[in-house]
């Protein structure tokens, strides 16, 4: 599930689904790059599951940050 927001909660793209296929991940990266603004992706750490997705987004130059939701929850 993907949602695109700007700072202060402005919605750029309402949540939508992306299949975990090469073509759909490349299309997602192209879409994010087409926004012509600095794009940052925040993903939830899910073992090794996130790694291929993060790679497809990182390779074209998108900043990808992976967070562990449980640690974030207990940290603050």
CSV table of C-alpha atoms in Angstrom, one decimal, residues 19-75:
chain,number,residue,atom,x,y,z
A,19,UNK,CA,2.0,-5.4,-6.8
A,20,UNK,CA,5.5,-6.7,-6.0
A,21,UNK,CA,6.5,-7.3,-9.6
A,22,UNK,CA,9.5,-5.8,-11.4
A,23,UNK,CA,7.3,-3.8,-13.8
A,24,UNK,CA,5.1,-2.4,-11.0
A,25,UNK,CA,8.0,-1.5,-8.8
A,26,UNK,CA,9.8,0.2,-11.7
A,27,UNK,CA,6.5,2.1,-12.5
A,28,UNK,CA,6.3,3.2,-8.9
A,29,UNK,CA,9.8,4.5,-9.0
A,30,UNK,CA,9.1,6.4,-12.2
A,31,UNK,CA,5.9,7.9,-10.7
A,32,UNK,CA,7.8,9.1,-7.6
A,33,UNK,CA,10.6,10.5,-9.7
A,34,UNK,CA,8.0,12.3,-11.9
A,35,UNK,CA,6.8,14.4,-8.9
A,36,UNK,CA,9.9,16.6,-9.5
A,37,UNK,CA,10.5,17.2,-5.8
A,38,UNK,CA,12.8,15.7,-3.2
A,39,UNK,CA,11.2,12.4,-2.5
A,40,UNK,CA,11.7,10.3,0.6
A,41,UNK,CA,10.3,6.9,1.1
A,42,UNK,CA,9.7,5.5,4.6
A,43,UNK,CA,9.1,1.8,4.8
A,44,UNK,CA,8.3,-0.5,7.7
A,45,UNK,CA,11.0,-3.0,8.6
A,46,UNK,CA,9.6,-6.5,7.9
A,47,UNK,CA,12.6,-8.8,8.2
A,48,UNK,CA,14.1,-9.2,4.7
A,49,UNK,CA,10.8,-8.7,3.0
A,50,UNK,CA,11.4,-5.0,2.4
A,51,UNK,CA,14.8,-5.3,0.8
A,52,UNK,CA,13.9,-5.9,-2.9
A,53,UNK,CA,11.3,-3.1,-2.8
A,54,UNK,CA,13.8,-0.7,-1.2
A,55,UNK,CA,16.4,-1.6,-3.9
A,56,UNK,CA,14.0,-0.9,-6.8
A,57,UNK,CA,13.3,2.5,-5.2
A,58,UNK,CA,16.8,3.3,-4.2
A,59,UNK,CA,18.5,2.4,-7.5
A,60,UNK,CA,16.9,5.4,-9.4
A,61,UNK,CA,18.0,7.8,-6.6
A,62,UNK,CA,15.1,7.9,-4.2
A,63,UNK,CA,16.0,8.2,-0.6
A,64,UNK,CA,14.7,5.1,1.3
A,65,UNK,CA,14.5,4.9,5.1
A,66,UNK,CA,13.4,1.7,6.8
A,67,UNK,CA,12.0,1.9,10.4
A,68,UNK,CA,11.2,-0.8,12.9
A,69,UNK,CA,7.6,0.1,14.0
A,70,UNK,CA,7.9,-1.7,17.3
A,71,UNK,CA,11.1,0.1,18.2
A,72,UNK,CA,9.5,3.4,17.2
A,73,UNK,CA,6.5,2.6,19.3
A,74,UNK,CA,8.5,1.8,22.4
A,75,UNK,CA,11.0,4.6,22.0
